[in-house]
């Protein structure tokens, strides 16, 4: 077009340029659509699994550790629902009328017990070098997806907010995972260790039956969550640290529990390896999951865009000359439940019930309950 051209030739090239421009717009639209489709397909691919993870369904999970033994009772035991009714600790009937099934009111000493469990857990984890957080409880759907959870679909556990791109969180893992989204951390900042308190909301789609009754499986609950961002070569050791902290916390409350190395079918998309803690619940007559600890390697950090710049280049790479050219790497992320409040209340009520109908408060929680030593029937 810059050269000397006949008018007819110039007009021909102008028309060709218009066609190219229009074609480019169509190609860009197609590329955007295909990129979104590719991203959706890619998000269906789960993380790799640790070579030691048992292969198979949940029944193939192996026991790592067993702590304590079941308490033997010399009187007929009650489940937490009966204890809660007799001690006036919660109200599912009113919760159902106001909000629907699997919602509840905590009352009287149960409110104090929730606050005691929260504060005791947070203080104990802070002692171990974690930074405390409270988090937003509404997040963008894209952050939920990047953390490895599906906010849409028939079997979703996520409550989505209509006419918006936002969801209620099912765990503090999601907003804590997003706190460093799209950032490059300095090597000196790692590891970052957080302990976060939040309320959690889950649809519990498909959950029914006696195993899900009472406080064991509900739509809204409080939880204290641990979250670690670290260098890739350190994530296995931090996974061991997280499960050790959980073991120390639950042991100090006098619970009998077992720690499981979960089989591949039970890992979920983000987890490279997951340890579950199942505590004995005598009133329910079974073990129930009270916690888990997962190493998600770089599954979440790749999607969230969380990198760090090592102070020195790995031996396998040769950085370019000049300052600041050490290649960035994705951090590894780990999460672990320090205390899921309703299930811990189930454990305490059922394991510490007494023949006279009272419930003894475990020693570590008493300072956080104003020195209260036991919950007694109101008639006493």
mmCIF file of C-alpha atoms in Angstrom:
data_model
loop_
_atom_site.group_PDB
_atom_site.id
_atom_site.type_symbol
_atom_site.label_atom_id
_atom_site.label_comp_id
_atom_site.label_asym_id
_atom_site.label_seq_id
_atom_site.Cartn_x
_atom_site.Cartn_y
_atom_site.Cartn_z
ATOM 1 C CA UNK A 1 0.000 0.000 0.000
ATOM 2 C CA UNK A 2 2.972 2.365 0.514
ATOM 3 C CA UNK A 3 4.190 1.906 -3.049
ATOM 4 C CA UNK A 4 2.868 3.467 -6.234
ATOM 5 C CA UNK A 5 -0.224 1.498 -7.147
ATOM 6 C CA UNK A 6 -2.943 1.761 -9.719
ATOM 7 C CA UNK A 7 -6.233 2.921 -8.137
ATOM 8 C CA UNK A 8 -7.875 -0.389 -8.997
ATOM 9 C CA UNK A 9 -5.050 -2.332 -7.368
ATOM 10 C CA UNK A 10 -5.140 -0.101 -4.279
ATOM 11 C CA UNK A 11 -8.903 -0.607 -3.921
ATOM 12 C CA UNK A 12 -8.435 -4.361 -4.239
ATOM 13 C CA UNK A 13 -5.873 -4.332 -1.401
ATOM 14 C CA UNK A 14 -8.164 -2.154 0.757
ATOM 15 C CA UNK A 15 -10.969 -4.689 0.339
ATOM 16 C CA UNK A 16 -8.560 -7.528 1.152
ATOM 17 C CA UNK A 17 -7.446 -5.688 4.304
ATOM 18 C CA UNK A 18 -11.054 -5.290 5.436
ATOM 19 C CA UNK A 19 -11.674 -8.985 4.909
ATOM 20 C CA UNK A 20 -8.544 -9.888 6.881
ATOM 21 C CA UNK A 21 -9.638 -7.602 9.733
ATOM 22 C CA UNK A 22 -13.098 -9.137 9.859
ATOM 23 C CA UNK A 23 -11.645 -12.638 9.674
ATOM 24 C CA UNK A 24 -9.249 -11.816 12.506
ATOM 25 C CA UNK A 25 -12.145 -10.756 14.750
ATOM 26 C CA UNK A 26 -13.867 -14.087 14.090
ATOM 27 C CA UNK A 27 -10.661 -16.018 14.774
ATOM 28 C CA UNK A 28 -10.107 -14.140 18.044
ATOM 29 C CA UNK A 29 -13.660 -14.956 19.146
ATOM 30 C CA UNK A 30 -13.116 -18.621 18.254
ATOM 31 C CA UNK A 31 -9.791 -18.635 20.105
ATOM 32 C CA UNK A 32 -11.392 -17.195 23.238
ATOM 33 C CA UNK A 33 -14.168 -19.781 23.116
ATOM 34 C CA UNK A 34 -11.729 -22.660 22.561
ATOM 35 C CA UNK A 35 -9.447 -21.408 25.336
ATOM 36 C CA UNK A 36 -12.382 -21.407 27.767
ATOM 37 C CA UNK A 37 -13.393 -24.908 26.669
ATOM 38 C CA UNK A 38 -9.801 -26.126 27.035
ATOM 39 C CA UNK A 39 -9.620 -24.582 30.515
ATOM 40 C CA UNK A 40 -12.834 -26.371 31.525
ATOM 41 C CA UNK A 41 -11.470 -29.699 30.256
ATOM 42 C CA UNK A 42 -8.110 -29.110 31.971
ATOM 43 C CA UNK A 43 -9.863 -28.434 35.288
ATOM 44 C CA UNK A 44 -11.318 -31.947 35.136
ATOM 45 C CA UNK A 45 -7.827 -33.415 35.374
ATOM 46 C CA UNK A 46 -6.923 -34.199 39.020
ATOM 47 C CA UNK A 47 -3.532 -33.775 40.637
ATOM 48 C CA UNK A 48 -0.902 -36.493 40.470
ATOM 49 C CA UNK A 49 -0.772 -38.836 43.479
ATOM 50 C CA UNK A 50 2.041 -39.614 45.885
ATOM 51 C CA UNK A 51 3.662 -42.994 45.085
ATOM 52 C CA UNK A 52 2.799 -44.298 48.572
ATOM 53 C CA UNK A 53 -0.930 -43.513 48.337
ATOM 54 C CA UNK A 54 -3.058 -46.710 48.458
ATOM 55 C CA UNK A 55 -4.785 -47.365 45.143
ATOM 56 C CA UNK A 56 -8.522 -48.018 45.195
ATOM 57 C CA UNK A 57 -11.737 -46.952 46.907
ATOM 58 C CA UNK A 58 -12.008 -45.519 50.430
ATOM 59 C CA UNK A 59 -11.967 -49.051 51.874
ATOM 60 C CA UNK A 60 -8.392 -49.403 50.611
ATOM 61 C CA UNK A 61 -7.165 -46.542 52.822
ATOM 62 C CA UNK A 62 -4.525 -47.609 55.350
ATOM 63 C CA UNK A 63 -4.223 -46.746 59.055
ATOM 64 C CA UNK A 64 -1.089 -44.723 59.835
ATOM 65 C CA UNK A 65 -1.627 -44.273 63.561
ATOM 66 C CA UNK A 66 -4.158 -45.122 66.276
ATOM 67 C CA UNK A 67 -4.239 -42.889 69.361
ATOM 68 C CA UNK A 68 -5.884 -43.894 72.628
ATOM 69 C CA UNK A 69 -8.681 -46.408 73.054
ATOM 70 C CA UNK A 70 -12.490 -46.159 73.273
ATOM 71 C CA UNK A 71 -13.830 -45.170 76.660
ATOM 72 C CA UNK A 72 -15.752 -47.939 78.415
ATOM 73 C CA UNK A 73 -19.059 -46.875 79.938
ATOM 74 C CA UNK A 74 -20.756 -48.510 82.928
ATOM 75 C CA UNK A 75 -24.132 -46.997 82.000
ATOM 76 C CA UNK A 76 -26.322 -46.745 78.862
ATOM 77 C CA UNK A 77 -24.766 -44.128 76.578
ATOM 78 C CA UNK A 78 -26.616 -41.392 74.702
ATOM 79 C CA UNK A 79 -25.858 -39.790 71.374
ATOM 80 C CA UNK A 80 -25.201 -36.066 71.084
ATOM 81 C CA UNK A 81 -28.769 -35.351 69.944
ATOM 82 C CA UNK A 82 -30.250 -36.793 73.111
ATOM 83 C CA UNK A 83 -27.622 -35.105 75.272
ATOM 84 C CA UNK A 84 -28.201 -31.802 73.488
ATOM 85 C CA UNK A 85 -31.935 -32.021 74.046
ATOM 86 C CA UNK A 86 -31.655 -32.921 77.747
ATOM 87 C CA UNK A 87 -28.994 -30.255 78.388
ATOM 88 C CA UNK A 88 -30.768 -27.646 76.200
ATOM 89 C CA UNK A 89 -27.714 -27.120 73.986
ATOM 90 C CA UNK A 90 -29.168 -26.861 70.484
ATOM 91 C CA UNK A 91 -32.431 -26.549 68.612
ATOM 92 C CA UNK A 92 -32.809 -28.237 65.218
ATOM 93 C CA UNK A 93 -36.578 -27.765 65.088
ATOM 94 C CA UNK A 94 -36.345 -23.973 65.191
ATOM 95 C CA UNK A 95 -33.414 -24.055 62.769
ATOM 96 C CA UNK A 96 -35.479 -26.101 60.339
ATOM 97 C CA UNK A 97 -38.431 -23.701 60.528
ATOM 98 C CA UNK A 98 -36.278 -20.629 60.035
ATOM 99 C CA UNK A 99 -33.709 -21.868 57.491
ATOM 100 C CA UNK A 100 -34.507 -25.440 56.420
ATOM 101 C CA UNK A 101 -33.205 -28.903 57.235
ATOM 102 C CA UNK A 102 -29.669 -29.314 58.613
ATOM 103 C CA UNK A 103 -29.658 -25.817 60.132
ATOM 104 C CA UNK A 104 -29.606 -25.369 63.898
ATOM 105 C CA UNK A 105 -29.299 -23.027 66.845
ATOM 106 C CA UNK A 106 -26.580 -23.563 69.436
ATOM 107 C CA UNK A 107 -27.723 -22.586 72.943
ATOM 108 C CA UNK A 108 -26.369 -22.039 76.432
ATOM 109 C CA UNK A 109 -23.093 -23.892 77.124
ATOM 110 C CA UNK A 110 -22.862 -25.103 73.507
ATOM 111 C CA UNK A 111 -22.283 -21.482 72.450
ATOM 112 C CA UNK A 112 -19.531 -21.155 75.043
ATOM 113 C CA UNK A 113 -18.102 -24.505 73.913
ATOM 114 C CA UNK A 114 -17.946 -23.343 70.279
ATOM 115 C CA UNK A 115 -16.128 -20.157 71.266
ATOM 116 C CA UNK A 116 -13.819 -22.053 73.611
ATOM 117 C CA UNK A 117 -12.892 -24.582 70.916
ATOM 118 C CA UNK A 118 -12.263 -21.758 68.421
ATOM 119 C CA UNK A 119 -10.104 -19.641 70.722
ATOM 120 C CA UNK A 120 -8.185 -22.563 72.209
ATOM 121 C CA UNK A 121 -7.409 -23.973 68.755
ATOM 122 C CA UNK A 122 -6.326 -20.624 67.295
ATOM 123 C CA UNK A 123 -4.054 -19.888 70.267
ATOM 124 C CA UNK A 124 -2.505 -23.375 70.127
ATOM 125 C CA UNK A 125 -1.770 -23.104 66.407
ATOM 126 C CA UNK A 126 -0.396 -19.549 66.740
ATOM 127 C CA UNK A 127 2.115 -20.974 69.242
ATOM 128 C CA UNK A 128 3.384 -23.176 66.416
ATOM 129 C CA UNK A 129 4.244 -20.237 64.173
ATOM 130 C CA UNK A 130 1.010 -19.614 62.248
ATOM 131 C CA UNK A 131 -0.419 -16.180 61.403
ATOM 132 C CA UNK A 132 -4.106 -15.826 62.386
ATOM 133 C CA UNK A 133 -6.698 -14.700 59.825
ATOM 134 C CA UNK A 134 -10.398 -14.194 59.495
ATOM 135 C CA UNK A 135 -11.476 -14.388 55.869
ATOM 136 C CA UNK A 136 -14.183 -13.223 53.478
ATOM 137 C CA UNK A 137 -16.949 -15.813 53.366
ATOM 138 C CA UNK A 138 -18.094 -14.852 49.861
ATOM 139 C CA UNK A 139 -15.599 -15.373 47.023
ATOM 140 C CA UNK A 140 -15.595 -15.266 43.250
ATOM 141 C CA UNK A 141 -16.567 -18.493 41.499
ATOM 142 C CA UNK A 142 -13.277 -18.396 39.574
ATOM 143 C CA UNK A 143 -11.299 -18.621 42.827
ATOM 144 C CA UNK A 144 -13.382 -21.629 43.921
ATOM 145 C CA UNK A 145 -12.597 -23.320 40.600
ATOM 146 C CA UNK A 146 -8.892 -22.511 40.789
ATOM 147 C CA UNK A 147 -8.719 -24.103 44.250
ATOM 148 C CA UNK A 148 -10.076 -27.313 42.713
ATOM 149 C CA UNK A 149 -13.752 -27.151 43.667
ATOM 150 C CA UNK A 150 -16.628 -27.156 41.196
ATOM 151 C CA UNK A 151 -19.132 -24.367 41.995
ATOM 152 C CA UNK A 152 -21.638 -25.568 39.395
ATOM 153 C CA UNK A 153 -23.266 -28.889 38.521
ATOM 154 C CA UNK A 154 -25.689 -31.368 40.077
ATOM 155 C CA UNK A 155 -23.345 -32.697 42.759
ATOM 156 C CA UNK A 156 -21.753 -29.406 43.755
ATOM 157 C CA UNK A 157 -21.212 -28.781 47.466
ATOM 158 C CA UNK A 158 -21.043 -25.020 46.848
ATOM 159 C CA UNK A 159 -23.806 -22.474 47.404
ATOM 160 C CA UNK A 160 -23.753 -20.046 44.456
ATOM 161 C CA UNK A 161 -25.243 -16.551 44.682
ATOM 162 C CA UNK A 162 -27.841 -16.028 41.974
ATOM 163 C CA UNK A 163 -27.153 -13.371 39.307
ATOM 164 C CA UNK A 164 -23.530 -13.001 40.395
ATOM 165 C CA UNK A 165 -20.135 -14.639 39.931
ATOM 166 C CA UNK A 166 -19.839 -15.249 43.684
ATOM 167 C CA UNK A 167 -20.194 -18.227 46.044
ATOM 168 C CA UNK A 168 -20.334 -18.898 49.770
ATOM 169 C CA UNK A 169 -17.158 -20.645 50.924
ATOM 170 C CA UNK A 170 -17.182 -24.305 51.945
ATOM 171 C CA UNK A 171 -13.834 -23.938 53.704
ATOM 172 C CA UNK A 172 -11.385 -21.142 54.588
ATOM 173 C CA UNK A 173 -8.899 -22.950 52.341
ATOM 174 C CA UNK A 174 -10.477 -21.083 49.397
ATOM 175 C CA UNK A 175 -10.100 -17.432 50.513
ATOM 176 C CA UNK A 176 -6.729 -18.144 52.150
ATOM 177 C CA UNK A 177 -5.556 -19.776 48.920
ATOM 178 C CA UNK A 178 -6.584 -16.622 47.064
ATOM 179 C CA UNK A 179 -4.842 -14.132 49.362
ATOM 180 C CA UNK A 180 -1.600 -14.324 47.307
ATOM 181 C CA UNK A 181 -3.266 -14.939 43.946
ATOM 182 C CA UNK A 182 -1.374 -13.602 40.895
ATOM 183 C CA UNK A 183 1.745 -12.690 42.861
ATOM 184 C CA UNK A 184 5.432 -13.547 43.026
ATOM 185 C CA UNK A 185 6.687 -14.104 46.570
ATOM 186 C CA UNK A 186 10.247 -13.596 47.731
ATOM 187 C CA UNK A 187 12.129 -16.715 48.772
ATOM 188 C CA UNK A 188 12.615 -15.178 52.226
ATOM 189 C CA UNK A 189 8.822 -15.012 52.757
ATOM 190 C CA UNK A 190 8.432 -18.792 52.640
ATOM 191 C CA UNK A 191 6.979 -20.703 54.276
ATOM 192 C CA UNK A 192 3.766 -18.733 54.823
ATOM 193 C CA UNK A 193 1.693 -20.447 57.522
ATOM 194 C CA UNK A 194 -1.848 -19.279 58.264
ATOM 195 C CA UNK A 195 -4.547 -20.340 60.709
ATOM 196 C CA UNK A 196 -7.947 -19.035 59.622
ATOM 197 C CA UNK A 197 -11.330 -18.937 61.318
ATOM 198 C CA UNK A 198 -14.440 -18.829 59.148
ATOM 199 C CA UNK A 199 -17.985 -19.993 58.818
ATOM 200 C CA UNK A 200 -18.430 -22.639 56.116
ATOM 201 C CA UNK A 201 -21.434 -23.405 53.917
ATOM 202 C CA UNK A 202 -22.024 -26.714 52.125
ATOM 203 C CA UNK A 203 -25.029 -28.043 50.245
ATOM 204 C CA UNK A 204 -24.206 -31.625 51.340
ATOM 205 C CA UNK A 205 -25.847 -32.876 48.152
ATOM 206 C CA UNK A 206 -26.775 -36.542 48.444
ATOM 207 C CA UNK A 207 -26.064 -36.704 52.188
ATOM 208 C CA UNK A 208 -28.773 -38.544 54.105
ATOM 209 C CA UNK A 209 -29.342 -41.338 56.594
ATOM 210 C CA UNK A 210 -28.393 -42.009 60.202
ATOM 211 C CA UNK A 211 -24.687 -41.375 59.514
ATOM 212 C CA UNK A 212 -25.464 -37.742 58.703
ATOM 213 C CA UNK A 213 -27.820 -36.949 61.589
ATOM 214 C CA UNK A 214 -27.562 -34.120 64.078
ATOM 215 C CA UNK A 215 -24.456 -31.959 64.106
ATOM 216 C CA UNK A 216 -22.377 -34.454 62.149
ATOM 217 C CA UNK A 217 -23.379 -33.127 58.719
ATOM 218 C CA UNK A 218 -24.901 -29.641 58.500
ATOM 219 C CA UNK A 219 -25.171 -26.832 55.969
ATOM 220 C CA UNK A 220 -23.426 -24.139 58.042
ATOM 221 C CA UNK A 221 -20.643 -24.503 60.602
ATOM 222 C CA UNK A 222 -17.578 -22.843 62.078
ATOM 223 C CA UNK A 223 -14.086 -24.147 61.364
ATOM 224 C CA UNK A 224 -10.459 -23.351 62.099
ATOM 225 C CA UNK A 225 -8.249 -24.155 59.104
ATOM 226 C CA UNK A 226 -4.468 -24.305 58.703
ATOM 227 C CA UNK A 227 -2.911 -23.372 55.356
ATOM 228 C CA UNK A 228 0.733 -23.442 54.241
ATOM 229 C CA UNK A 229 2.515 -22.061 51.173
ATOM 230 C CA UNK A 230 6.047 -23.433 50.846
ATOM 231 C CA UNK A 231 8.897 -24.390 48.507
ATOM 232 C CA UNK A 232 8.201 -27.544 46.460
ATOM 233 C CA UNK A 233 10.907 -29.626 48.111
ATOM 234 C CA UNK A 234 9.454 -28.886 51.570
ATOM 235 C CA UNK A 235 5.783 -29.803 51.098
ATOM 236 C CA UNK A 236 6.114 -33.429 52.244
ATOM 237 C CA UNK A 237 7.696 -32.326 55.535
ATOM 238 C CA UNK A 238 5.020 -29.658 56.113
ATOM 239 C CA UNK A 239 2.356 -32.270 55.443
ATOM 240 C CA UNK A 240 3.842 -34.318 58.282
ATOM 241 C CA UNK A 241 3.932 -31.193 60.471
ATOM 242 C CA UNK A 242 0.245 -30.466 59.869
ATOM 243 C CA UNK A 243 -0.901 -33.976 60.745
ATOM 244 C CA UNK A 244 1.344 -33.900 63.825
ATOM 245 C CA UNK A 245 -0.310 -30.655 64.991
ATOM 246 C CA UNK A 246 -3.742 -32.235 64.515
ATOM 247 C CA UNK A 247 -2.661 -35.291 66.496
ATOM 248 C CA UNK A 248 -1.382 -33.090 69.335
ATOM 249 C CA UNK A 249 -4.600 -31.042 69.437
ATOM 250 C CA UNK A 250 -6.958 -34.012 69.462
ATOM 251 C CA UNK A 251 -4.799 -35.972 71.925
ATOM 252 C CA UNK A 252 -4.812 -33.073 74.379
ATOM 253 C CA UNK A 253 -8.633 -33.183 74.313
ATOM 254 C CA UNK A 254 -8.466 -36.859 75.296
ATOM 255 C CA UNK A 255 -10.062 -38.217 72.121
ATOM 256 C CA UNK A 256 -9.588 -41.711 70.714
ATOM 257 C CA UNK A 257 -8.899 -41.505 66.974
ATOM 258 C CA UNK A 258 -7.114 -43.040 64.032
ATOM 259 C CA UNK A 259 -5.186 -41.372 61.208
ATOM 260 C CA UNK A 260 -5.720 -42.755 57.706
ATOM 261 C CA UNK A 261 -3.653 -42.476 54.540
ATOM 262 C CA UNK A 262 -6.547 -42.024 52.125
ATOM 263 C CA UNK A 263 -6.816 -44.115 48.948
ATOM 264 C CA UNK A 264 -6.776 -42.586 45.479
ATOM 265 C CA UNK A 265 -10.555 -42.600 44.927
ATOM 266 C CA UNK A 266 -11.086 -40.458 48.040
ATOM 267 C CA UNK A 267 -8.448 -37.798 47.362
ATOM 268 C CA UNK A 268 -10.455 -35.255 45.406
ATOM 269 C CA UNK A 269 -8.992 -33.297 42.501
ATOM 270 C CA UNK A 270 -6.436 -31.035 44.284
ATOM 271 C CA UNK A 271 -4.874 -33.519 46.732
ATOM 272 C CA UNK A 272 -1.558 -35.229 46.004
ATOM 273 C CA UNK A 273 -1.874 -37.005 49.347
ATOM 274 C CA UNK A 274 -4.453 -36.733 52.134
ATOM 275 C CA UNK A 275 -4.475 -37.895 55.736
ATOM 276 C CA UNK A 276 -7.898 -38.118 57.444
ATOM 277 C CA UNK A 277 -8.504 -38.173 61.180
ATOM 278 C CA UNK A 278 -11.471 -40.245 62.334
ATOM 279 C CA UNK A 279 -12.503 -40.010 65.992
ATOM 280 C CA UNK A 280 -14.571 -42.489 67.983
ATOM 281 C CA UNK A 281 -18.101 -41.206 68.594
ATOM 282 C CA UNK A 282 -19.661 -43.630 71.106
ATOM 283 C CA UNK A 283 -23.204 -42.278 70.873
ATOM 284 C CA UNK A 284 -23.192 -42.752 67.100
ATOM 285 C CA UNK A 285 -21.404 -46.085 67.576
ATOM 286 C CA UNK A 286 -18.767 -45.447 64.920
ATOM 287 C CA UNK A 287 -15.718 -43.487 63.880
ATOM 288 C CA UNK A 288 -16.450 -40.155 62.213
ATOM 289 C CA UNK A 289 -14.152 -37.896 60.237
ATOM 290 C CA UNK A 290 -13.178 -34.804 62.214
ATOM 291 C CA UNK A 291 -10.239 -33.549 60.173
ATOM 292 C CA UNK A 292 -8.032 -33.996 57.150
ATOM 293 C CA UNK A 293 -4.633 -32.744 56.012
ATOM 294 C CA UNK A 294 -3.841 -32.470 52.294
ATOM 295 C CA UNK A 295 -0.740 -31.745 50.257
ATOM 296 C CA UNK A 296 -1.942 -30.143 47.011
ATOM 297 C CA UNK A 297 1.585 -29.579 45.582
ATOM 298 C CA UNK A 298 1.354 -26.978 42.772
ATOM 299 C CA UNK A 299 -2.183 -27.911 41.656
ATOM 300 C CA UNK A 300 -3.769 -24.815 43.220
ATOM 301 C CA UNK A 301 -0.824 -22.445 42.828
ATOM 302 C CA UNK A 302 -0.684 -22.983 39.046
ATOM 303 C CA UNK A 303 -4.342 -22.059 38.735
ATOM 304 C CA UNK A 304 -4.102 -19.193 41.237
ATOM 305 C CA UNK A 305 -0.826 -17.879 39.790
ATOM 306 C CA UNK A 306 1.192 -18.018 43.032
ATOM 307 C CA UNK A 307 4.931 -18.161 42.350
ATOM 308 C CA UNK A 308 8.106 -17.448 44.258
ATOM 309 C CA UNK A 309 11.568 -16.431 43.127
ATOM 310 C CA UNK A 310 14.268 -18.674 44.618
ATOM 311 C CA UNK A 311 17.282 -16.864 46.047
ATOM 312 C CA UNK A 312 19.455 -19.220 43.997
ATOM 313 C CA UNK A 313 18.733 -20.929 40.700
ATOM 314 C CA UNK A 314 18.181 -24.716 40.835
ATOM 315 C CA UNK A 315 21.229 -26.696 39.656
ATOM 316 C CA UNK A 316 19.358 -27.827 36.526
ATOM 317 C CA UNK A 317 18.909 -24.267 35.218
ATOM 318 C CA UNK A 318 21.387 -21.661 34.019
ATOM 319 C CA UNK A 319 20.040 -18.144 34.658
ATOM 320 C CA UNK A 320 20.906 -15.315 32.318
ATOM 321 C CA UNK A 321 23.478 -12.802 33.386
ATOM 322 C CA UNK A 322 22.165 -9.923 35.404
ATOM 323 C CA UNK A 323 20.251 -9.400 38.599
ATOM 324 C CA UNK A 324 16.835 -10.913 39.226
ATOM 325 C CA UNK A 325 16.878 -13.450 36.414
ATOM 326 C CA UNK A 326 16.448 -16.545 38.595
ATOM 327 C CA UNK A 327 13.365 -18.303 37.163
ATOM 328 C CA UNK A 328 10.218 -18.224 39.280
ATOM 329 C CA UNK A 329 8.607 -21.442 40.489
ATOM 330 C CA UNK A 330 5.117 -22.310 41.686
ATOM 331 C CA UNK A 331 4.776 -22.702 45.444
ATOM 332 C CA UNK A 332 3.211 -25.799 46.971
ATOM 333 C CA UNK A 333 0.040 -25.408 49.046
ATOM 334 C CA UNK A 334 -1.222 -27.535 51.931
ATOM 335 C CA UNK A 335 -4.341 -27.360 54.085
ATOM 336 C CA UNK A 336 -5.489 -29.064 57.278
ATOM 337 C CA UNK A 337 -8.510 -28.755 59.565
ATOM 338 C CA UNK A 338 -7.465 -27.757 63.063
ATOM 339 C CA UNK A 339 -11.021 -27.855 64.422
ATOM 340 C CA UNK A 340 -14.383 -28.442 62.722
ATOM 341 C CA UNK A 341 -16.586 -27.152 65.534
ATOM 342 C CA UNK A 342 -19.833 -29.194 65.236
ATOM 343 C CA UNK A 343 -18.059 -32.550 64.940
ATOM 344 C CA UNK A 344 -15.787 -31.646 67.830
ATOM 345 C CA UNK A 345 -18.875 -30.839 69.903
ATOM 346 C CA UNK A 346 -20.242 -34.287 68.970
ATOM 347 C CA UNK A 347 -16.988 -35.902 70.191
ATOM 348 C CA UNK A 348 -16.887 -33.987 73.457
ATOM 349 C CA UNK A 349 -20.551 -34.527 74.373
ATOM 350 C CA UNK A 350 -20.519 -38.252 73.570
ATOM 351 C CA UNK A 351 -17.096 -39.103 75.033
ATOM 352 C CA UNK A 352 -17.362 -36.977 78.175
ATOM 353 C CA UNK A 353 -20.973 -37.804 79.158
ATOM 354 C CA UNK A 354 -21.552 -38.922 82.745
ATOM 355 C CA UNK A 355 -24.082 -41.252 84.334
ATOM 356 C CA UNK A 356 -25.937 -38.335 85.980
ATOM 357 C CA UNK A 357 -26.592 -36.781 82.550
ATOM 358 C CA UNK A 358 -23.866 -34.145 82.787
ATOM 359 C CA UNK A 359 -20.911 -33.652 80.416
ATOM 360 C CA UNK A 360 -17.395 -32.919 81.688
ATOM 361 C CA UNK A 361 -15.463 -30.157 79.907
ATOM 362 C CA UNK A 362 -11.941 -31.261 78.838
ATOM 363 C CA UNK A 363 -9.247 -29.534 80.900
ATOM 364 C CA UNK A 364 -7.680 -27.433 78.087
ATOM 365 C CA UNK A 365 -11.020 -25.774 77.306
ATOM 366 C CA UNK A 366 -11.976 -24.783 80.846
ATOM 367 C CA UNK A 367 -10.015 -21.493 80.934
ATOM 368 C CA UNK A 368 -11.830 -20.482 77.745
ATOM 369 C CA UNK A 369 -15.217 -21.236 79.354
ATOM 370 C CA UNK A 370 -14.775 -19.105 82.439
ATOM 371 C CA UNK A 371 -13.578 -22.080 84.478
ATOM 372 C CA UNK A 372 -16.701 -24.159 83.831
ATOM 373 C CA UNK A 373 -15.909 -27.818 84.568
ATOM 374 C CA UNK A 374 -19.089 -29.541 83.429
ATOM 375 C CA UNK A 375 -22.414 -28.999 81.709
ATOM 376 C CA UNK A 376 -25.263 -30.103 83.934
ATOM 377 C CA UNK A 377 -29.007 -30.578 83.333
ATOM 378 C CA UNK A 378 -30.837 -27.304 83.975
ATOM 379 C CA UNK A 379 -32.896 -28.885 86.791
ATOM 380 C CA UNK A 380 -29.612 -29.294 88.729
#
